[in-house]
């Protein structure tokens, strides 16, 4: 990237910080626009902060502060959709909790991989304990009769957006503990759960090889296609490959990746009209797949999307990427902005580190 590109990237980050992140030092929160943001946008802003921190080590304090801010959402055994004191609080979404767990596990992986080059205040073992608690929630959310993880507590649908990330949490817990030399009698059970999640995702496969959105209580499938579900299918099988060494898992990740590239290259507007937060999840796992397969350059689909985002979507009046019909996620100002920043900062990661992107 050129100096001008980097300057624009830093400017976009500072726009988020200035207008969307507040709170006392060491315990930050995302505001969206006048109230504290929901857990899902917060998790993806945390992801953006951590991807930035790998490229700029001085940025770790804000990532840690955002993770500490999760305390506001903690309710009993899980994280609520809104902070405890909010009138909106009370719902437990399995997908929200998975994305939070993946943030914690990514911080643990980066701490183990980067060592002194990751000056984070996080503690890998403490992050593991928190992620394990969330994993126990996901295990309870699984339909043990027919497979899949429910979207929310007491909900009826079993969604790709909850099942794929839940399986990734299980596989990543095992991976982090293996890297830290922690043995546990429940690893086999976690791997089996992750495999059941991958099996359920395959049941959502459409005729063109994509992941459909969810299965209804009557067993029928909602066929809507969203980019983040394609990303979590890739990520889950990659995570299983890393902990099992089973090449068939890598083959499945490659098949999901090839299908996604084929589908979105056929009509680039399909990706353009997706929420950038959804595209970011697809992009980071596709980049990890390409790196695993030995590619030295990021997927062209990703770089073409970023080029179009920068040239067509940036609105100088709001300093956000909202112009020319780019997709937007309802109800969050900063979620999509953070998604774009995630992918931009990932381009600065060493290729050999991309496997750690959750």
Short mmCIF file of C-alpha atoms in Angstrom, two decimals:
data_model
loop_
_atom_site.label_atom_id
_atom_site.label_comp_id
_atom_site.label_asym_id
_atom_site.label_seq_id
_atom_site.Cartn_x
_atom_site.Cartn_y
_atom_site.Cartn_z
CA UNK A 1 0.00 0.00 0.00
CA UNK A 2 1.16 3.53 -0.71
CA UNK A 3 1.70 6.21 1.89
CA UNK A 4 -1.54 7.90 0.81
CA UNK A 5 -3.45 4.64 1.28
CA UNK A 6 -2.03 4.23 4.78
CA UNK A 7 -2.87 7.84 5.65
CA UNK A 8 -6.46 7.32 4.53
CA UNK A 9 -6.67 4.14 6.56
CA UNK A 10 -5.41 5.85 9.72
CA UNK A 11 -7.80 8.74 9.08
CA UNK A 12 -10.74 6.33 8.81
CA UNK A 13 -9.70 4.70 12.08
CA UNK A 14 -9.43 8.05 13.85
CA UNK A 15 -12.92 8.92 12.62
CA UNK A 16 -14.24 5.82 14.40
CA UNK A 17 -12.30 6.63 17.57
CA UNK A 18 -13.35 10.27 17.65
CA UNK A 19 -17.05 9.68 17.02
CA UNK A 20 -17.72 6.10 18.05
CA UNK A 21 -15.47 5.09 20.95
CA UNK A 22 -15.67 6.61 24.41
CA UNK A 23 -15.39 5.62 28.07
CA UNK A 24 -12.82 5.82 30.81
CA UNK A 25 -9.25 4.64 30.07
CA UNK A 26 -8.92 0.87 30.00
CA UNK A 27 -12.65 0.24 29.66
CA UNK A 28 -13.91 1.65 26.39
CA UNK A 29 -17.32 1.43 24.78
CA UNK A 30 -18.72 1.93 21.31
CA UNK A 31 -21.55 4.43 21.00
CA UNK A 32 -24.00 4.02 18.16
CA UNK A 33 -24.87 6.92 17.83
CA UNK A 34 -25.97 8.18 21.27
CA UNK A 35 -26.43 4.91 23.12
CA UNK A 36 -23.95 2.14 23.87
CA UNK A 37 -23.77 -0.20 20.91
CA UNK A 38 -25.07 -3.75 20.92
CA UNK A 39 -22.72 -6.69 21.49
CA UNK A 40 -22.50 -7.67 17.81
CA UNK A 41 -21.14 -4.31 16.56
CA UNK A 42 -18.83 -4.11 19.57
CA UNK A 43 -17.31 -7.52 18.75
CA UNK A 44 -16.47 -6.41 15.23
CA UNK A 45 -15.00 -3.09 16.37
CA UNK A 46 -12.80 -5.18 18.72
CA UNK A 47 -11.77 -7.27 15.71
CA UNK A 48 -10.84 -4.09 13.83
CA UNK A 49 -8.84 -2.83 16.81
CA UNK A 50 -6.89 -6.08 17.05
CA UNK A 51 -6.15 -6.26 13.33
CA UNK A 52 -4.84 -2.71 13.60
CA UNK A 53 -2.76 -3.60 16.67
CA UNK A 54 -0.87 -6.29 14.77
CA UNK A 55 0.10 -3.70 12.18
CA UNK A 56 0.76 -1.01 14.82
CA UNK A 57 1.83 -2.36 18.21
CA UNK A 58 1.07 0.95 19.95
CA UNK A 59 -2.61 0.35 19.23
CA UNK A 60 -3.01 -2.56 21.68
CA UNK A 61 -4.35 -0.42 24.58
CA UNK A 62 -7.52 0.53 22.71
CA UNK A 63 -8.14 -3.12 21.75
CA UNK A 64 -7.69 -4.15 25.39
CA UNK A 65 -9.93 -1.32 26.55
CA UNK A 66 -12.71 -2.45 24.25
CA UNK A 67 -12.39 -6.04 25.46
CA UNK A 68 -12.53 -4.83 29.07
CA UNK A 69 -15.69 -2.93 28.13
CA UNK A 70 -17.39 -6.27 27.52
CA UNK A 71 -17.94 -6.42 31.28
CA UNK A 72 -20.95 -4.17 30.79
CA UNK A 73 -22.64 -6.91 28.76
CA UNK A 74 -21.88 -9.84 31.03
CA UNK A 75 -25.00 -11.43 32.44
CA UNK A 76 -24.72 -14.69 34.36
CA UNK A 77 -23.37 -17.36 32.06
CA UNK A 78 -23.13 -15.25 28.89
CA UNK A 79 -23.14 -11.83 27.25
CA UNK A 80 -26.40 -10.01 26.68
CA UNK A 81 -27.22 -8.13 23.49
CA UNK A 82 -27.03 -4.79 25.33
CA UNK A 83 -25.32 -3.64 28.55
CA UNK A 84 -26.89 -4.79 31.82
CA UNK A 85 -28.33 -1.40 32.75
CA UNK A 86 -29.92 -0.81 29.34
CA UNK A 87 -33.69 -1.10 28.95
CA UNK A 88 -32.98 -3.13 25.82
CA UNK A 89 -30.85 -5.72 27.59
CA UNK A 90 -31.99 -9.25 28.20
CA UNK A 91 -31.59 -11.30 25.03
CA UNK A 92 -28.84 -13.87 24.67
CA UNK A 93 -27.81 -14.50 21.08
CA UNK A 94 -25.55 -17.47 20.43
CA UNK A 95 -23.86 -15.82 17.47
CA UNK A 96 -23.04 -12.64 19.45
CA UNK A 97 -21.43 -14.76 22.14
CA UNK A 98 -19.39 -16.72 19.60
CA UNK A 99 -17.96 -13.57 18.03
CA UNK A 100 -17.00 -12.33 21.50
CA UNK A 101 -15.32 -15.66 22.30
CA UNK A 102 -13.45 -15.54 18.99
CA UNK A 103 -12.13 -12.07 19.90
CA UNK A 104 -10.79 -13.45 23.18
CA UNK A 105 -9.27 -16.48 21.48
CA UNK A 106 -7.67 -14.34 18.79
CA UNK A 107 -6.05 -12.18 21.46
CA UNK A 108 -4.74 -15.34 23.15
CA UNK A 109 -3.39 -16.68 19.84
CA UNK A 110 -1.70 -13.40 18.99
CA UNK A 111 -0.16 -13.16 22.46
CA UNK A 112 1.25 -16.68 22.07
CA UNK A 113 2.46 -16.06 18.52
CA UNK A 114 3.86 -12.55 18.86
CA UNK A 115 5.20 -12.70 22.42
CA UNK A 116 6.82 -9.39 23.37
CA UNK A 117 5.71 -7.91 20.05
CA UNK A 118 2.13 -8.02 21.28
CA UNK A 119 2.18 -5.62 24.27
CA UNK A 120 -1.37 -6.46 25.29
CA UNK A 121 -2.73 -6.42 28.82
CA UNK A 122 -4.61 -9.62 28.08
CA UNK A 123 -3.77 -12.92 29.70
CA UNK A 124 -4.15 -15.96 27.40
CA UNK A 125 -5.27 -18.28 30.19
CA UNK A 126 -7.84 -15.77 31.44
CA UNK A 127 -9.13 -15.31 27.90
CA UNK A 128 -9.37 -19.09 27.59
CA UNK A 129 -11.45 -19.36 30.75
CA UNK A 130 -13.88 -16.75 29.42
CA UNK A 131 -14.07 -18.43 26.01
CA UNK A 132 -14.71 -21.83 27.61
CA UNK A 133 -17.67 -20.39 29.52
CA UNK A 134 -19.13 -19.17 26.25
CA UNK A 135 -18.47 -22.56 24.66
CA UNK A 136 -20.53 -24.24 27.38
CA UNK A 137 -23.37 -21.89 26.41
CA UNK A 138 -23.03 -22.93 22.76
CA UNK A 139 -23.10 -26.61 23.67
CA UNK A 140 -26.42 -26.01 25.43
CA UNK A 141 -27.72 -24.19 22.35
CA UNK A 142 -27.16 -27.14 20.06
CA UNK A 143 -30.13 -29.16 18.86
CA UNK A 144 -28.81 -32.58 19.78
CA UNK A 145 -31.59 -34.35 17.88
CA UNK A 146 -31.18 -32.72 14.48
CA UNK A 147 -28.01 -30.62 14.67
CA UNK A 148 -27.24 -26.94 14.46
CA UNK A 149 -26.98 -24.17 17.06
CA UNK A 150 -29.96 -21.95 17.72
CA UNK A 151 -29.77 -18.26 16.85
CA UNK A 152 -30.92 -17.14 20.30
CA UNK A 153 -31.97 -18.65 23.60
CA UNK A 154 -35.39 -20.27 23.37
CA UNK A 155 -35.37 -19.62 19.62
CA UNK A 156 -36.58 -22.05 17.01
CA UNK A 157 -34.29 -21.50 14.04
CA UNK A 158 -30.84 -23.02 13.73
CA UNK A 159 -28.69 -20.59 11.81
CA UNK A 160 -25.46 -20.69 9.89
CA UNK A 161 -24.42 -17.49 11.66
CA UNK A 162 -24.65 -19.19 15.05
CA UNK A 163 -23.55 -22.73 14.13
CA UNK A 164 -20.40 -21.92 12.14
CA UNK A 165 -18.86 -19.54 14.71
CA UNK A 166 -19.80 -21.85 17.61
CA UNK A 167 -17.87 -24.65 15.94
CA UNK A 168 -14.95 -22.29 15.41
CA UNK A 169 -14.95 -21.43 19.12
CA UNK A 170 -14.70 -25.13 20.02
CA UNK A 171 -11.88 -25.76 17.57
CA UNK A 172 -10.02 -22.60 18.56
CA UNK A 173 -10.19 -23.45 22.27
CA UNK A 174 -8.49 -26.74 21.48
CA UNK A 175 -5.93 -25.02 19.25
CA UNK A 176 -5.01 -22.37 21.81
CA UNK A 177 -4.66 -24.96 24.57
CA UNK A 178 -2.53 -27.18 22.34
CA UNK A 179 -0.23 -24.23 21.63
CA UNK A 180 0.00 -23.39 25.33
CA UNK A 181 0.68 -27.02 26.25
CA UNK A 182 -2.61 -27.39 28.14
CA UNK A 183 -4.09 -30.88 27.99
CA UNK A 184 -7.74 -31.45 28.72
CA UNK A 185 -10.04 -34.45 28.77
CA UNK A 186 -12.79 -32.52 26.96
CA UNK A 187 -10.83 -31.80 23.77
CA UNK A 188 -12.32 -34.81 21.98
CA UNK A 189 -15.82 -33.61 22.85
CA UNK A 190 -15.03 -30.11 21.56
CA UNK A 191 -13.67 -31.49 18.29
CA UNK A 192 -16.77 -33.66 17.91
CA UNK A 193 -19.00 -30.62 18.49
CA UNK A 194 -17.07 -28.60 15.90
CA UNK A 195 -17.43 -31.46 13.44
CA UNK A 196 -21.19 -31.65 14.04
CA UNK A 197 -21.39 -27.92 13.37
CA UNK A 198 -19.51 -28.40 10.09
CA UNK A 199 -21.84 -31.26 9.17
CA UNK A 200 -24.91 -29.09 9.81
CA UNK A 201 -23.48 -26.28 7.68
CA UNK A 202 -23.13 -28.76 4.80
CA UNK A 203 -26.87 -29.46 5.12
CA UNK A 204 -27.46 -25.77 4.34
CA UNK A 205 -25.53 -26.01 1.06
CA UNK A 206 -27.37 -24.55 -1.93
CA UNK A 207 -27.22 -25.85 -5.49
CA UNK A 208 -24.48 -23.33 -6.34
CA UNK A 209 -22.36 -24.40 -3.38
CA UNK A 210 -23.17 -21.54 -1.03
CA UNK A 211 -24.35 -21.60 2.59
CA UNK A 212 -28.03 -20.79 3.07
CA UNK A 213 -29.05 -18.69 6.05
CA UNK A 214 -30.91 -21.01 8.43
CA UNK A 215 -33.15 -23.99 9.02
CA UNK A 216 -36.66 -23.32 10.31
CA UNK A 217 -38.30 -25.38 13.09
CA UNK A 218 -40.19 -27.40 10.45
CA UNK A 219 -36.92 -28.39 8.76
CA UNK A 220 -37.31 -26.12 5.74
CA UNK A 221 -34.37 -23.93 4.75
CA UNK A 222 -34.33 -20.16 4.38
CA UNK A 223 -32.23 -19.77 1.21
CA UNK A 224 -30.93 -16.21 1.67
CA UNK A 225 -27.18 -15.94 1.11
CA UNK A 226 -24.93 -13.68 3.18
CA UNK A 227 -21.18 -13.32 2.88
CA UNK A 228 -20.40 -13.91 6.54
CA UNK A 229 -21.91 -17.37 6.48
CA UNK A 230 -19.55 -18.31 3.66
CA UNK A 231 -16.65 -17.00 5.73
CA UNK A 232 -17.51 -18.96 8.85
CA UNK A 233 -17.87 -22.17 6.79
CA UNK A 234 -14.32 -21.66 5.50
CA UNK A 235 -13.03 -20.72 8.95
CA UNK A 236 -14.60 -23.69 10.72
CA UNK A 237 -13.11 -26.24 8.35
CA UNK A 238 -9.73 -24.51 8.45
CA UNK A 239 -9.79 -24.59 12.25
CA UNK A 240 -10.66 -28.31 12.20
CA UNK A 241 -7.83 -28.97 9.76
CA UNK A 242 -5.33 -27.21 12.03
CA UNK A 243 -6.17 -29.27 15.08
CA UNK A 244 -6.79 -32.63 13.42
CA UNK A 245 -4.45 -32.58 10.42
CA UNK A 246 -7.28 -34.18 8.41
CA UNK A 247 -6.74 -33.05 4.82
CA UNK A 248 -10.42 -33.56 4.02
CA UNK A 249 -11.17 -30.58 6.26
CA UNK A 250 -8.83 -28.43 4.17
CA UNK A 251 -10.52 -29.74 1.02
CA UNK A 252 -13.91 -28.67 2.40
CA UNK A 253 -12.60 -25.23 3.31
CA UNK A 254 -11.23 -24.91 -0.22
CA UNK A 255 -14.58 -26.01 -1.70
CA UNK A 256 -16.46 -23.38 0.32
CA UNK A 257 -13.89 -20.76 -0.68
CA UNK A 258 -14.04 -21.64 -4.38
CA UNK A 259 -17.83 -21.54 -4.33
CA UNK A 260 -17.84 -18.13 -2.68
CA UNK A 261 -15.31 -16.65 -5.10
CA UNK A 262 -17.21 -18.07 -8.07
CA UNK A 263 -20.55 -16.76 -6.81
CA UNK A 264 -19.36 -13.23 -6.07
CA UNK A 265 -17.19 -12.93 -9.19
CA UNK A 266 -20.22 -13.76 -11.34
CA UNK A 267 -21.84 -10.56 -10.13
CA UNK A 268 -19.66 -8.18 -8.07
CA UNK A 269 -22.76 -6.28 -6.95
CA UNK A 270 -23.67 -9.30 -4.83
CA UNK A 271 -20.70 -8.55 -2.59
CA UNK A 272 -21.18 -4.79 -2.89
CA UNK A 273 -24.71 -4.95 -1.54
CA UNK A 274 -23.73 -7.12 1.44
CA UNK A 275 -23.04 -5.40 4.73
CA UNK A 276 -19.26 -4.69 4.80
CA UNK A 277 -19.23 -6.31 8.26
CA UNK A 278 -20.43 -9.53 6.59
CA UNK A 279 -17.90 -9.13 3.77
CA UNK A 280 -15.12 -8.68 6.34
CA UNK A 281 -15.79 -12.09 7.90
CA UNK A 282 -15.80 -13.71 4.47
CA UNK A 283 -12.64 -11.83 3.45
CA UNK A 284 -10.55 -12.62 6.50
CA UNK A 285 -11.25 -16.35 6.33
CA UNK A 286 -10.75 -16.40 2.55
CA UNK A 287 -7.38 -14.66 3.07
CA UNK A 288 -6.47 -17.24 5.71
CA UNK A 289 -7.41 -20.05 3.30
CA UNK A 290 -5.31 -18.61 0.49
CA UNK A 291 -2.36 -18.27 2.86
CA UNK A 292 -2.81 -21.88 4.01
CA UNK A 293 -2.74 -22.96 0.38
CA UNK A 294 0.54 -21.12 -0.20
CA UNK A 295 -0.63 -17.95 -1.92
CA UNK A 296 1.62 -14.96 -1.36
CA UNK A 297 -1.01 -12.40 -2.38
CA UNK A 298 -4.53 -11.78 -1.04
CA UNK A 299 -7.50 -12.93 -3.14
CA UNK A 300 -8.21 -10.59 -6.03
CA UNK A 301 -11.89 -10.61 -5.12
CA UNK A 302 -10.97 -8.99 -1.79
CA UNK A 303 -8.60 -6.37 -3.19
CA UNK A 304 -11.05 -5.46 -5.97
CA UNK A 305 -13.79 -4.97 -3.37
CA UNK A 306 -11.52 -2.77 -1.25
CA UNK A 307 -10.54 -0.67 -4.26
CA UNK A 308 -14.19 -0.11 -5.10
CA UNK A 309 -15.00 0.71 -1.47
CA UNK A 310 -12.32 3.39 -1.37
CA UNK A 311 -13.14 4.89 -4.76
CA UNK A 312 -16.94 4.76 -4.61
CA UNK A 313 -18.24 4.36 -1.05
CA UNK A 314 -16.42 6.98 1.02
CA UNK A 315 -18.58 9.95 2.00
CA UNK A 316 -16.32 12.86 3.06
CA UNK A 317 -19.19 14.63 4.80
CA UNK A 318 -19.76 11.81 7.32
CA UNK A 319 -16.28 10.25 7.00
CA UNK A 320 -17.96 6.89 6.58
CA UNK A 321 -18.25 4.36 3.77
CA UNK A 322 -21.92 4.71 2.90
CA UNK A 323 -22.10 6.07 -0.66
CA UNK A 324 -23.23 4.58 -3.99
CA UNK A 325 -25.40 1.79 -2.66
CA UNK A 326 -22.81 -0.14 -0.67
CA UNK A 327 -24.49 -2.56 1.74
CA UNK A 328 -25.37 -1.41 5.23
CA UNK A 329 -26.25 -3.28 8.40
CA UNK A 330 -29.41 -1.96 10.00
CA UNK A 331 -29.10 -0.31 13.38
CA UNK A 332 -25.36 0.25 13.60
CA UNK A 333 -23.33 3.21 12.40
CA UNK A 334 -19.86 1.79 13.06
CA UNK A 335 -20.26 -1.92 12.40
CA UNK A 336 -19.72 -1.66 8.63
CA UNK A 337 -16.98 0.94 9.03
CA UNK A 338 -15.15 -1.45 11.36
CA UNK A 339 -15.58 -4.30 8.88
CA UNK A 340 -13.85 -2.34 6.14
CA UNK A 341 -11.03 -1.40 8.51
CA UNK A 342 -10.56 -5.07 9.46
CA UNK A 343 -9.86 -6.06 5.88
CA UNK A 344 -7.66 -3.04 5.18
CA UNK A 345 -5.50 -3.68 8.24
CA UNK A 346 -5.29 -7.40 7.45
CA UNK A 347 -3.40 -6.48 4.28
CA UNK A 348 -0.60 -5.34 6.62
CA UNK A 349 -0.40 -8.67 8.44
CA UNK A 350 2.44 -11.04 7.59
CA UNK A 351 1.06 -13.81 5.40
CA UNK A 352 2.30 -16.43 7.87
CA UNK A 353 0.11 -14.91 10.61
CA UNK A 354 -3.20 -14.88 8.74
CA UNK A 355 -4.19 -18.28 10.18
CA UNK A 356 -4.71 -16.50 13.53
CA UNK A 357 -7.46 -14.23 12.16
CA UNK A 358 -10.71 -15.35 13.78
#
